Amino acid sequence: MKLLAGVYEKAQKRNPNEPEFLQAVEEVFESLEIVAERYPQYVTDGIFERLTEPERVIMFRVPWIDDKGNYQINRGMRVQYNSAIGPYKGGLRFHPSVNLSIIKFLGFEQTFKNALTGLPIGGGKGGSDFDPKGKSDKEIMKFCQSFMTELYKYIGQDTDVPAGDIGVGGREIGYLFGQYKRIRDEYCGVLTGKGRMWGGSLVRTEATGYGLIYFVNEMLKDKNETLEGKTVIVSGSGNVATYAVEKAQSFGAKVVTMSDSNGYIYDKNGIDLAAVKQIKEVERKRIKEYLNYHPDAVYTEGCKGVWSVPCDIALPCATQNEIDKDSALLLIKNGCKLLAEGANMPSTNEAIQVYKDSGIAYAPGKASNAGGVATSALEMCQNSMRYAWTFEEVDAKLSDIMKNIYKNASQTAKDFDKEGDLVFGANVTAFLKVAEAMYQQGLV
Ligand code: NDP
Ligand code: 2IT
């Protein structure tokens, strides 16, 4: 980094305790150096600096009572990162690791990801350090109601539209929506990922995982290859992982791993997804229970080991920084030729450098996992029309959106003589769009 070094240093000084946020900024700024050279006014007019500062951060107390009658206090937050191209849009994460650094990195990434979808959505993210694991349905409901009792003041269908992320799925969105409706007396598309019978879009549940595979198909097409017969490793066993596996299997791939934060399973015969869905979606248990269905599969404690399994394709679908430099080197040594991110920022910047040096095909999350938020935008669209498209209609739109993201990112990379560099292509395509919108709306 040269021209942007000063802006980055300022961000470091201003946010000394936010390593994940700085990591995301650094990754994007590395790509934007050429843009700063070509368009020096973006530096002098403070466009880059503006993008290191969210438009608004809201932080609040979330008190609730557990099943034993004890008072519990959590911290809630919403980062309204950028509204240049539409209402703030992005998920809510409930996980004990949630802090401002994590929510800011996610809001920053979301701003660029949402620009790539081609749909009118700005960037936002929120969440809480609440741990949903081991909580009863009633506790989840009480927490969600208390969380929304504060959050409702700041969101709205044309202002800020949250959705799910880690620890927030259909159940949580239901309780959050119910509380919003009760307080505001308003039935509208203020949240996405809603139940199908009450305003949710078909395909939203599957969208991030399906979209990831549609994106992988485009990457493979450029190499005259398909998923048929490829060995795939997947991390995670939540929403994104499950539907990535489902779609990859439908194209004939052999998926051999899934994981959770305790460990990973390896099934040489290919993952039995019906068993995983039963364990994770119905029983809400740990992935090691898979052995009860397939005693010949292997369970290994610790989630990092999943990257030691030989594969053609790796799909990290769990969480940030799950692949470090050593894991990246191991993946490549064992024959991995393509890596596409279902999770947000699952690779450290050192791991990304390893992918680049090795020349494998690599898709950054902001491009390859954009199918979830894109389908959320389609849900907003259906809510505004008070209409619902069929599964096939939404799926076809999702597929087109993923193809377009791939086309635009690869074309930008070519235009700047960086053919095949999807990190560069995605970052620059998204940045130029957001920057132009900010200019046109006035800088002060
Ligand atoms: P879920 O809560 O449904 O699943 C998360 C999965 O990742 C679980 O298997 C979980 O294991 C594992 N995991 C979570 N934290 C850790 C950790 N610290 N170490 C190891 N494993 C972990 O979340 P999603 O599937 O929705 O999200 C997964 C990733 O995809 C996240 O990075 C999210 O930001 C991103 N994403 C999600 C989208 C969506 O539409 N849901 C859209 C785009 C990106 P355990 O149960 O043990 O915690
Ligand atoms: O990271 C993401 O893109 C999401 N968690 C989905 C956000 C959304 O608004 O659907």
XYZ file of N, CA, C and O in Angstrom, residues 179-365:
748
model
N -42.143 -9.201 17.594
C -41.999 -8.092 18.547
C -42.042 -6.737 17.825
O -42.647 -5.790 18.316
N -41.430 -6.661 16.666
C -41.455 -5.406 15.885
C -42.903 -5.045 15.540
O -43.341 -3.913 15.699
N -43.635 -6.048 15.076
C -45.027 -5.834 14.665
C -45.877 -5.378 15.853
O -46.699 -4.479 15.758
N -45.619 -5.994 16.992
C -46.387 -5.664 18.194
C -46.132 -4.216 18.626
O -47.051 -3.478 18.971
N -44.879 -3.777 18.542
C -44.553 -2.418 18.992
C -44.991 -1.372 17.980
O -45.571 -0.355 18.324
N -44.713 -1.659 16.700
C -44.974 -0.645 15.662
C -46.369 -0.747 15.048
O -46.792 0.132 14.322
N -47.013 -1.885 15.252
C -48.314 -2.167 14.628
C -48.215 -1.992 13.103
O -49.000 -1.285 12.482
N -47.208 -2.639 12.554
C -46.859 -2.436 11.147
C -46.458 -3.786 10.557
O -45.542 -4.428 11.083
N -47.124 -4.232 9.514
C -46.773 -5.516 8.884
C -46.003 -5.219 7.606
O -46.587 -4.872 6.593
N -44.684 -5.282 7.679
C -43.913 -4.872 6.503
C -42.600 -5.653 6.426
O -42.262 -6.431 7.316
N -41.865 -5.400 5.355
C -40.618 -6.147 5.126
C -39.445 -5.581 5.893
O -38.402 -5.273 5.316
N -39.573 -5.458 7.206
C -38.502 -4.860 8.017
C -37.387 -5.853 8.326
O -36.284 -5.465 8.721
N -37.690 -7.137 8.161
C -36.666 -8.181 8.341
C -36.790 -9.118 7.147
O -37.892 -9.272 6.601
N -35.684 -9.760 6.767
C -35.794 -10.800 5.744
C -35.362 -12.131 6.348
O -34.737 -12.178 7.398
N -35.754 -13.210 5.619
C -35.543 -14.542 6.171
C -36.773 -14.949 6.979
O -36.711 -15.806 7.856
N -37.908 -14.293 6.672
C -39.150 -14.579 7.396
C -39.710 -15.940 6.967
O -39.326 -16.505 5.944
N -40.664 -16.451 7.750
C -41.315 -17.723 7.417
C -42.079 -17.605 6.100
O -42.592 -16.529 5.776
N -42.146 -18.723 5.390
C -42.776 -18.660 4.058
C -44.238 -18.271 4.095
O -44.762 -17.708 3.150
N -44.913 -18.612 5.206
C -46.346 -18.329 5.278
C -46.612 -16.893 5.678
O -47.755 -16.445 5.661
N -45.593 -16.170 6.086
C -45.858 -14.799 6.573
C -44.852 -13.787 6.018
O -44.326 -12.961 6.722
N -44.633 -13.870 4.708
C -43.861 -12.806 4.052
C -42.450 -13.179 3.649
O -41.747 -12.376 3.036
N -42.021 -14.387 3.985
C -40.673 -14.812 3.611
C -40.612 -15.195 2.145
O -41.621 -15.557 1.549
N -39.427 -15.090 1.570
C -39.269 -15.489 0.169
C -38.852 -16.944 0.082
O -38.005 -17.403 0.857
N -39.435 -17.660 -0.855
C -38.913 -18.985 -1.183
C -37.454 -18.828 -1.590
O -37.058 -17.780 -2.113
N -36.659 -19.845 -1.314
C -35.227 -19.903 -1.633
C -34.342 -19.101 -0.666
O -33.136 -19.281 -0.660
N -34.905 -18.227 0.207
C -34.001 -17.471 1.078
C -33.201 -18.413 1.978
O -32.013 -18.213 2.195
N -33.847 -19.466 2.493
C -33.136 -20.400 3.378
C -31.939 -21.015 2.659
O -30.845 -21.127 3.227
N -32.144 -21.395 1.417
C -31.102 -22.103 0.672
C -30.113 -21.159 -0.010
O -29.055 -21.598 -0.504
N -30.460 -19.858 -0.076
C -29.833 -18.952 -1.049
C -28.316 -18.800 -0.955
O -27.635 -18.777 -1.984
N -27.772 -18.690 0.257
C -26.329 -18.432 0.334
C -25.556 -19.644 -0.170
O -24.626 -19.523 -0.978
N -25.962 -20.822 0.289
C -25.289 -22.057 -0.137
C -25.487 -22.340 -1.624
O -24.532 -22.654 -2.340
N -26.721 -22.205 -2.083
C -26.982 -22.431 -3.516
C -26.190 -21.421 -4.351
O -25.557 -21.771 -5.357
N -26.246 -20.155 -3.927
C -25.553 -19.098 -4.675
C -24.062 -19.368 -4.757
O -23.420 -19.143 -5.790
N -23.507 -19.869 -3.661
C -22.073 -20.195 -3.643
C -21.754 -21.218 -4.738
O -20.764 -21.077 -5.477
N -22.604 -22.212 -4.855
C -22.335 -23.261 -5.855
C -22.575 -22.740 -7.273
O -21.835 -23.087 -8.206
N -23.577 -21.866 -7.448
C -23.753 -21.266 -8.780
C -22.495 -20.490 -9.170
O -22.077 -20.488 -10.326
N -21.894 -19.825 -8.177
C -20.671 -19.061 -8.436
C -19.519 -20.003 -8.778
O -18.768 -19.771 -9.737
N -19.404 -21.093 -8.025
C -18.343 -22.083 -8.291
C -18.505 -22.646 -9.715
O -17.521 -22.830 -10.444
N -19.743 -22.896 -10.108
C -19.986 -23.395 -11.474
C -19.408 -22.447 -12.523
O -18.836 -22.884 -13.527
N -19.575 -21.150 -12.291
C -19.036 -20.160 -13.242
C -17.509 -20.205 -13.266
O -16.882 -20.122 -14.322
N -16.919 -20.343 -12.081
C -15.445 -20.416 -12.011
C -14.944 -21.645 -12.776
O -13.958 -21.589 -13.509
N -15.660 -22.757 -12.592
C -15.230 -24.002 -13.243
C -15.439 -23.939 -14.763
O -14.633 -24.464 -15.532
N -16.535 -23.274 -15.164
C -16.839 -23.150 -16.598
C -15.654 -22.526 -17.332
O -15.304 -22.939 -18.443
N -15.025 -21.537 -16.705
C -13.873 -20.870 -17.309
C -12.685 -21.795 -17.482
O -11.740 -21.482 -18.214
N -12.702 -22.915 -16.741
C -11.610 -23.897 -16.889
C -12.089 -25.110 -17.669
O -11.443 -26.170 -17.640
N -13.279 -24.988 -18.277
C -13.898 -26.115 -18.977
C -14.074 -27.334 -18.079
O -13.842 -28.467 -18.487
N -14.476 -27.059 -16.850
C -14.698 -28.161 -15.912
C -16.073 -28.035 -15.282
O -16.731 -27.002 -15.407
N -16.486 -29.102 -14.565
C -17.751 -29.056 -13.823
C -17.521 -29.677 -12.442
O -16.437 -30.187 -12.150
N -18.575 -29.641 -11.623
C -18.463 -30.213 -10.271
C -18.527 -31.745 -10.271
O -18.139 -32.378 -9.293
N -19.013 -32.306 -11.347
C -19.190 -33.763 -11.448
C -17.903 -34.504 -11.050
O -16.838 -34.259 -11.626
N -18.024 -35.351 -10.036
C -16.893 -36.192 -9.626
C -15.830 -35.496 -8.789
O -14.860 -36.137 -8.359
N -15.988 -34.200 -8.530
C -14.971 -33.484 -7.732
C -15.130 -33.819 -6.238
O -16.249 -33.969 -5.740
N -13.993 -33.909 -5.545
C -14.024 -34.098 -4.096
C -14.019 -32.724 -3.432
O -13.151 -31.893 -3.725
N -15.012 -32.506 -2.573
C -15.202 -31.180 -1.978
C -15.145 -31.290 -0.455
O -15.734 -32.212 0.125
N -14.429 -30.372 0.184
C -14.506 -30.299 1.647
C -15.232 -29.015 2.043
O -15.039 -27.959 1.432
N -16.085 -29.148 3.037
C -16.889 -28.019 3.513
C -16.672 -27.899 5.014
O -16.629 -28.913 5.714
N -16.521 -26.672 5.509
C -16.496 -26.462 6.965
C -17.830 -25.862 7.371
O -18.504 -25.222 6.575
N -18.188 -26.067 8.660
C -19.469 -25.588 9.157
C -20.545 -26.626 8.902
O -20.367 -27.557 8.082
N -21.648 -26.473 9.626
C -22.807 -27.347 9.405
C -24.067 -26.553 9.713
O -25.066 -27.093 10.176
N -23.991 -25.244 9.466
C -25.133 -24.364 9.681
C -25.846 -24.104 8.363
O -25.774 -24.905 7.424
N -26.482 -22.963 8.288
C -27.308 -22.636 7.125
C -26.509 -22.652 5.818
O -26.903 -23.308 4.843
N -25.393 -21.955 5.787
C -24.649 -21.821 4.525
C -24.063 -23.173 4.107
O -24.207 -23.610 2.951
N -23.425 -23.863 5.051
C -22.781 -25.146 4.749
C -23.804 -26.156 4.230
O -23.583 -26.833 3.211
N -24.936 -26.260 4.918
C -25.936 -27.278 4.578
C -26.404 -27.152 3.131
O -26.451 -28.141 2.386
N -26.717 -25.913 2.727
C -27.283 -25.769 1.376
C -26.201 -25.695 0.293
O -26.486 -25.950 -0.878
N -24.972 -25.414 0.705
C -23.863 -25.532 -0.252
C -23.654 -27.023 -0.556
O -23.489 -27.419 -1.720
N -23.698 -27.841 0.483
C -23.523 -29.291 0.285
C -24.657 -29.827 -0.589
O -24.422 -30.587 -1.540
N -25.885 -29.407 -0.268
C -27.040 -29.919 -1.023
C -26.888 -29.628 -2.521
O -27.065 -30.503 -3.370
N -26.522 -28.388 -2.837
C -26.416 -28.010 -4.260
C -25.197 -28.649 -4.921
O -25.277 -29.112 -6.065
N -24.086 -28.715 -4.187
C -22.884 -29.334 -4.775
C -23.168 -30.802 -5.099
O -22.810 -31.300 -6.176
N -23.847 -31.490 -4.189
C -24.175 -32.899 -4.435
C -25.103 -33.035 -5.644
O -24.976 -33.966 -6.429
N -26.013 -32.065 -5.806
C -26.945 -32.163 -6.934
C -26.213 -32.043 -8.274
O -26.712 -32.479 -9.306
N -25.020 -31.458 -8.269
C -24.216 -31.361 -9.502
C -23.180 -32.479 -9.585
O -22.248 -32.417 -10.386
N -23.314 -33.472 -8.701
C -22.449 -34.657 -8.809
C -21.132 -34.574 -8.066
O -20.249 -35.418 -8.249
N -20.974 -33.562 -7.196
C -19.737 -33.492 -6.408
C -19.811 -34.478 -5.245
O -20.903 -34.827 -4.781
N -18.638 -34.911 -4.786
C -18.596 -35.775 -3.607
C -18.082 -34.932 -2.436
O -16.897 -34.596 -2.375
N -18.994 -34.576 -1.527
C -18.613 -33.767 -0.370
C -18.247 -34.718 0.764
O -19.044 -35.591 1.130
N -17.050 -34.571 1.320
C -16.589 -35.566 2.300
C -16.459 -35.041 3.739
O -16.210 -35.835 4.644
N -16.600 -33.730 3.948
C -16.487 -33.227 5.332
C -17.560 -32.193 5.649
O -18.059 -31.499 4.756
N -17.890 -32.090 6.940
C -18.609 -30.937 7.510
C -18.095 -30.795 8.941
O -17.514 -31.739 9.483
N -18.316 -29.618 9.542
C -17.720 -29.409 10.867
C -18.620 -28.530 11.734
O -19.597 -27.953 11.253
N -18.295 -28.440 13.021
C -18.824 -27.369 13.862
C -17.678 -26.885 14.746
O -16.514 -27.277 14.504
N -17.973 -26.067 15.746
C -16.854 -25.480 16.494
C -16.156 -26.501 17.397
O -15.122 -26.189 17.974
N -16.693 -27.735 17.493
C -16.016 -28.769 18.278
C -15.114 -29.673 17.444
O -14.104 -30.165 17.943
N -15.488 -29.931 16.204
C -14.695 -30.854 15.406
C -15.294 -31.083 14.026
O -16.227 -30.382 13.637
N -14.737 -32.053 13.295
C -15.253 -32.292 11.938
C -15.468 -33.780 11.670
O -14.834 -34.639 12.303
N -16.389 -34.047 10.756
C -16.615 -35.428 10.324
C -16.056 -35.604 8.925
O -16.121 -34.694 8.094
N -15.506 -36.801 8.683
C -15.036 -37.158 7.346
C -15.776 -38.432 6.965
O -15.716 -39.422 7.697
N -16.500 -38.366 5.867
C -17.215 -39.555 5.390
C -16.740 -39.842 3.971
O -17.104 -39.126 3.029
N -15.948 -40.876 3.837
C -15.335 -41.175 2.524
C -16.397 -41.542 1.483
O -16.151 -41.458 0.281
N -17.572 -41.941 1.959
C -18.649 -42.296 1.019
C -19.466 -41.087 0.568
O -20.375 -41.218 -0.245
N -19.147 -39.944 1.108
C -19.935 -38.739 0.788
C -20.915 -38.468 1.925
O -21.543 -39.392 2.455
N -21.043 -37.185 2.287
C -21.898 -36.792 3.422
C -23.368 -37.145 3.161
O -23.899 -36.881 2.073
N -24.001 -37.736 4.173
C -25.439 -38.002 4.137
C -26.134 -36.754 4.703
O -26.224 -36.573 5.917
N -26.613 -35.899 3.804
C -27.126 -34.593 4.246
C -28.433 -34.709 5.037
O -28.695 -33.894 5.924
N -29.221 -35.747 4.749
C -30.470 -35.927 5.507
C -30.124 -36.131 6.981
O -30.795 -35.578 7.870
N -29.067 -36.881 7.248
C -28.652 -37.105 8.644
C -28.190 -35.794 9.276
O -28.547 -35.465 10.412
N -27.427 -34.999 8.523
C -26.934 -33.715 9.051
C -28.108 -32.782 9.358
O -28.152 -32.134 10.409
N -29.070 -32.728 8.451
C -30.229 -31.850 8.677
C -30.990 -32.289 9.927
O -31.439 -31.458 10.714
N -31.157 -33.599 10.102
C -31.852 -34.110 11.283
C -31.103 -33.679 12.561
O -31.698 -33.169 13.506
N -29.779 -33.833 12.546
C -28.973 -33.504 13.738
C -28.976 -32.007 14.006
O -29.168 -31.558 15.129
N -28.769 -31.217 12.953
C -28.548 -29.780 13.139
C -29.840 -28.958 13.142
O -30.004 -28.071 13.970
N -30.719 -29.242 12.192
C -31.904 -28.385 12.063
C -33.030 -28.839 12.991
O -33.766 -28.020 13.522
N -33.166 -30.162 13.198
C -34.281 -30.653 14.014
C -33.840 -30.798 15.473
O -34.436 -30.227 16.373
N -32.765 -31.543 15.697
C -32.366 -31.826 17.096
C -31.459 -30.748 17.687
O -31.262 -30.699 18.892
N -30.869 -29.913 16.852
C -29.923 -28.871 17.294
C -28.809 -29.471 18.144
O -28.510 -29.012 19.242
N -28.208 -30.548 17.645
C -27.117 -31.215 18.365
C -25.784 -31.006 17.654
O -25.689 -30.279 16.684
N -24.735 -31.693 18.142
C -23.385 -31.521 17.609
C -23.139 -32.434 16.407
O -23.719 -33.519 16.300
N -22.178 -32.036 15.552
C -21.930 -32.791 14.321
C -21.391 -34.196 14.613
O -21.556 -35.113 13.807
N -20.801 -34.404 15.776
C -20.250 -35.747 16.048
C -21.353 -36.810 16.155
O -21.091 -37.996 15.996
N -22.617 -36.352 16.353
C -23.746 -37.293 16.375
C -23.883 -38.032 15.041
O -24.567 -39.051 14.942
N -23.236 -37.513 14.014
C -23.277 -38.145 12.682
C -22.834 -39.606 12.765
O -23.287 -40.452 12.005
N -21.941 -39.880 13.710
C -21.434 -41.259 13.855
C -22.555 -42.227 14.240
O -22.463 -43.428 13.949
N -23.619 -41.712 14.870
C -24.751 -42.592 15.199
C -25.460 -43.070 13.941
O -26.086 -44.117 13.925
N -25.367 -42.258 12.875
C -25.999 -42.628 11.602
C -25.019 -43.392 10.728
O -25.407 -44.277 9.972
N -23.742 -43.022 10.792
C -22.713 -43.632 9.930
C -21.473 -43.951 10.761
O -20.501 -43.183 10.774
N -21.504 -45.104 11.458
C -20.387 -45.449 12.343
C -19.053 -45.584 11.598
O -17.988 -45.487 12.224
N -19.100 -45.763 10.271
C -17.856 -45.886 9.508
C -17.246 -44.526 9.155
O -16.121 -44.457 8.637
N -17.960 -43.433 9.441
C -17.362 -42.109 9.216
C -16.370 -41.845 10.359
O -16.355 -42.544 11.363
N -15.512 -40.803 10.160
C -14.500 -40.501 11.183
C -14.786 -39.118 11.763
O -14.999 -38.155 11.015
N -14.798 -39.021 13.099
C -14.961 -37.720 13.750
C -13.644 -37.323 14.394
O -13.016 -38.135 15.087
N -13.194 -36.106 14.166
C -11.946 -35.624 14.771
C -12.231 -34.355 15.561
O -12.873 -33.431 15.039
N -11.789 -34.325 16.798
C -11.960 -33.120 17.626
C -11.126 -31.968 17.054
O -10.029 -32.191 16.543
N -11.637 -30.747 17.185
C -10.905 -29.567 16.694
C -11.310 -29.291 15.254
O -11.323 -30.203 14.432
N -11.634 -28.021 14.947
C -12.166 -27.771 13.598
C -11.082 -27.504 12.561
O -11.323 -27.616 11.371
N -9.875 -27.170 12.975
C -8.833 -26.792 12.015
C -8.395 -27.957 11.113
O -8.009 -27.756 9.957
N -8.473 -29.171 11.666
C -8.010 -30.349 10.926
C -8.743 -30.599 9.622
O -8.241 -31.295 8.738
N -9.920 -29.992 9.498
C -10.701 -30.216 8.268
C -9.899 -29.810 7.023
O -10.031 -30.409 5.949
N -8.996 -28.836 7.181
C -8.223 -28.347 6.020
C -7.080 -29.288 5.646
O -6.370 -29.047 4.669
N -6.907 -30.371 6.411
C -5.868 -31.346 6.061
C -6.424 -32.453 5.179
O -5.686 -33.338 4.731
N -7.732 -32.428 4.934
C -8.343 -33.490 4.122
C -8.121 -33.177 2.635
O -8.495 -32.093 2.166
N -7.518 -34.093 1.875
C -7.266 -33.820 0.452
C -8.563 -33.573 -0.324
O -9.572 -34.240 -0.075
N -8.522 -32.591 -1.227
C -9.749 -32.251 -1.981
C -9.372 -31.569 -3.286
O -8.242 -31.124 -3.470
N -10.384 -31.480 -4.191
C -10.234 -30.639 -5.385
C -10.696 -29.221 -5.081
O -10.169 -28.244 -5.616
N -11.739 -29.140 -4.235
C -12.383 -27.844 -3.970
C -12.623 -27.696 -2.470
O -13.074 -28.647 -1.816
N -12.337 -26.506 -1.934
C -12.598 -26.249 -0.510
C -13.603 -25.109 -0.381
O -13.467 -24.071 -1.046
N -14.604 -25.295 0.480
C -15.641 -24.293 0.688
C -15.752 -23.969 2.183
O -16.492 -24.632 2.913
N -15.012 -22.980 2.663
C -15.141 -22.592 4.069
C -16.487 -21.904 4.309
O -16.761 -20.868 3.705
N -17.315 -22.477 5.180
C -18.679 -21.969 5.389
C -18.998 -21.816 6.870
O -20.164 -21.911 7.263
N -17.981 -21.611 7.727
C -18.249 -21.507 9.170
C -18.088 -20.078 9.672
O -19.070 -19.417 10.006
N -16.834 -19.574 9.712
C -16.649 -18.285 10.394
C -15.377 -17.587 9.925
O -14.622 -18.136 9.103
N -15.107 -16.388 10.490
C -13.936 -15.614 10.057
C -12.631 -16.270 10.521
O -12.577 -16.888 11.590
N -11.621 -16.093 9.697
C -10.250 -16.523 10.023
C -10.127 -17.999 10.369
O -9.302 -18.394 11.182
N -10.952 -18.823 9.733
C -10.853 -20.261 9.996
C -9.706 -20.896 9.179
O -9.304 -22.009 9.460
N -9.190 -20.180 8.173
C -8.050 -20.702 7.407
C -6.876 -19.735 7.560
O -6.934 -18.588 7.119
N -5.808 -20.209 8.208
C -4.612 -19.380 8.339
C -3.587 -19.814 7.274
O -3.868 -20.686 6.437
N -2.425 -19.213 7.339
C -1.413 -19.484 6.318
C -1.065 -20.984 6.244
O -1.006 -21.571 5.154
N -0.873 -21.616 7.400
C -0.490 -23.034 7.403
C -1.577 -23.908 6.787
O -1.293 -24.837 6.018
N -2.830 -23.609 7.135
C -3.930 -24.403 6.573
C -4.002 -24.192 5.060
O -4.273 -25.139 4.298
N -3.763 -22.959 4.624
C -3.797 -22.672 3.181
C -2.700 -23.459 2.460
O -2.936 -24.068 1.401
N -1.513 -23.472 3.053
C -0.396 -24.215 2.429
C -0.711 -25.706 2.357
O -0.438 -26.368 1.349
N -1.336 -26.211 3.415
C -1.687 -27.625 3.468
C -2.723 -27.984 2.402
O -2.608 -29.004 1.707
N -3.714 -27.108 2.271
C -4.750 -27.336 1.260
C -4.119 -27.482 -0.117
O -4.432 -28.410 -0.878
N -3.213 -26.569 -0.424
C -2.616 -26.564 -1.760
C -1.684 -27.760 -1.951
O -1.702 -28.415 -2.990
N -0.938 -28.065 -0.903
C -0.050 -29.241 -0.972
C -0.851 -30.516 -1.263
O -0.415 -31.401 -2.005
N -2.069 -30.575 -0.702
C -2.896 -31.773 -0.870
C -3.766 -31.749 -2.125
O -4.667 -32.560 -2.268
N -3.549 -30.745 -2.997
C -4.194 -30.798 -4.316
C -5.387 -29.898 -4.531
O -6.008 -29.957 -5.603
N -5.718 -29.051 -3.552
C -6.872 -28.160 -3.739
C -6.609 -27.185 -4.897
O -5.562 -26.540 -4.947
N -7.593 -27.087 -5.821
C -7.401 -26.237 -7.008
C -8.340 -25.037 -7.028
O -8.202 -24.147 -7.860
N -9.353 -25.085 -6.162
C -10.334 -23.996 -6.161
C -10.850 -23.813 -4.741
O -11.177 -24.789 -4.060
N -10.914 -22.558 -4.309
C -11.451 -22.267 -2.981
C -12.436 -21.112 -3.102
O -12.089 -20.056 -3.638
N -13.671 -21.354 -2.667
C -14.690 -20.302 -2.727
C -15.298 -20.146 -1.342
O -15.680 -21.130 -0.701
N -15.398 -18.877 -0.890
C -15.805 -18.619 0.493
C -17.319 -18.473 0.646
O -17.926 -17.603 0.041
N -17.885 -19.346 1.488
C -19.295 -19.210 1.862
C -19.405 -18.320 3.083
O -20.357 -17.556 3.242
N -18.414 -18.404 3.963
C -18.390 -17.564 5.170
C -17.863 -16.178 4.820
O -17.358 -15.941 3.720
N -17.976 -15.247 5.774
C -17.402 -13.913 5.610
C -15.988 -13.903 6.162
O -15.775 -14.246 7.331
N -15.030 -13.543 5.333
C -13.609 -13.427 5.701
C -13.072 -14.685 6.407
O -12.408 -14.578 7.425
N -13.325 -15.881 5.857
C -12.815 -17.096 6.505
C -11.299 -17.255 6.363
O -10.708 -18.051 7.087
N -10.696 -16.515 5.424
C -9.255 -16.653 5.198
C -8.523 -15.443 5.760
O -8.945 -14.293 5.529
N -7.429 -15.677 6.466
C -6.604 -14.548 6.901
C -5.957 -13.922 5.658
O -5.887 -14.567 4.592
N -5.451 -12.702 5.790
C -4.805 -12.067 4.634
C -3.556 -12.842 4.200
O -3.213 -12.867 3.009
N -2.910 -13.514 5.153
C -1.730 -14.348 4.805
C -2.186 -15.565 3.991
O -1.510 -15.972 3.047
N -3.328 -16.142 4.362
C -3.848 -17.290 3.596
C -4.185 -16.855 2.167
O -3.873 -17.558 1.196
N -4.775 -15.666 2.039
C -5.138 -15.171 0.696
C -3.873 -15.020 -0.159
O -3.864 -15.355 -1.355
N -2.800 -14.549 0.465
C -1.539 -14.403 -0.272
C -1.061 -15.769 -0.778
O -0.570 -15.888 -1.905
N -1.232 -16.800 0.051
C -0.851 -18.161 -0.366
C -1.673 -18.595 -1.589
O -1.131 -19.131 -2.563
N -2.995 -18.327 -1.568
C -3.822 -18.704 -2.730
C -3.301 -17.989 -3.977
O -3.198 -18.578 -5.052
N -3.017 -16.684 -3.813
C -2.569 -15.896 -4.983
C -1.257 -16.438 -5.523
O -1.101 -16.637 -6.733
N -0.313 -16.698 -4.620
C 1.002 -17.180 -5.045
C 0.904 -18.532 -5.747
O 1.656 -18.824 -6.672
N -0.038 -19.354 -5.287
C -0.131 -20.711 -5.848
C -0.899 -20.736 -7.165
O -0.854 -21.719 -7.896
N -1.663 -19.663 -7.418
C -2.422 -19.598 -8.667
C -3.712 -20.406 -8.666
O -4.321 -20.594 -9.721
N -4.181 -20.879 -7.501
C -5.467 -21.579 -7.511
C -6.582 -20.572 -7.774
O -6.404 -19.363 -7.598
N -7.735 -21.089 -8.206
C -8.892 -20.208 -8.401
C -9.455 -19.894 -7.026
O -9.726 -20.805 -6.237
N -9.624 -18.599 -6.737
C -10.058 -18.196 -5.398
C -11.164 -17.139 -5.484
O -10.998 -16.121 -6.146
N -12.275 -17.414 -4.803
C -13.379 -16.440 -4.768
C -13.566 -15.900 -3.361
O -13.807 -16.665 -2.423
N -13.459 -14.569 -3.193
C -13.682 -13.974 -1.871
C -15.170 -13.967 -1.528
O -16.016 -13.818 -2.411
N -15.447 -14.092 -0.224
C -16.837 -14.184 0.246
C -17.744 -13.081 -0.254
O -18.903 -13.336 -0.583
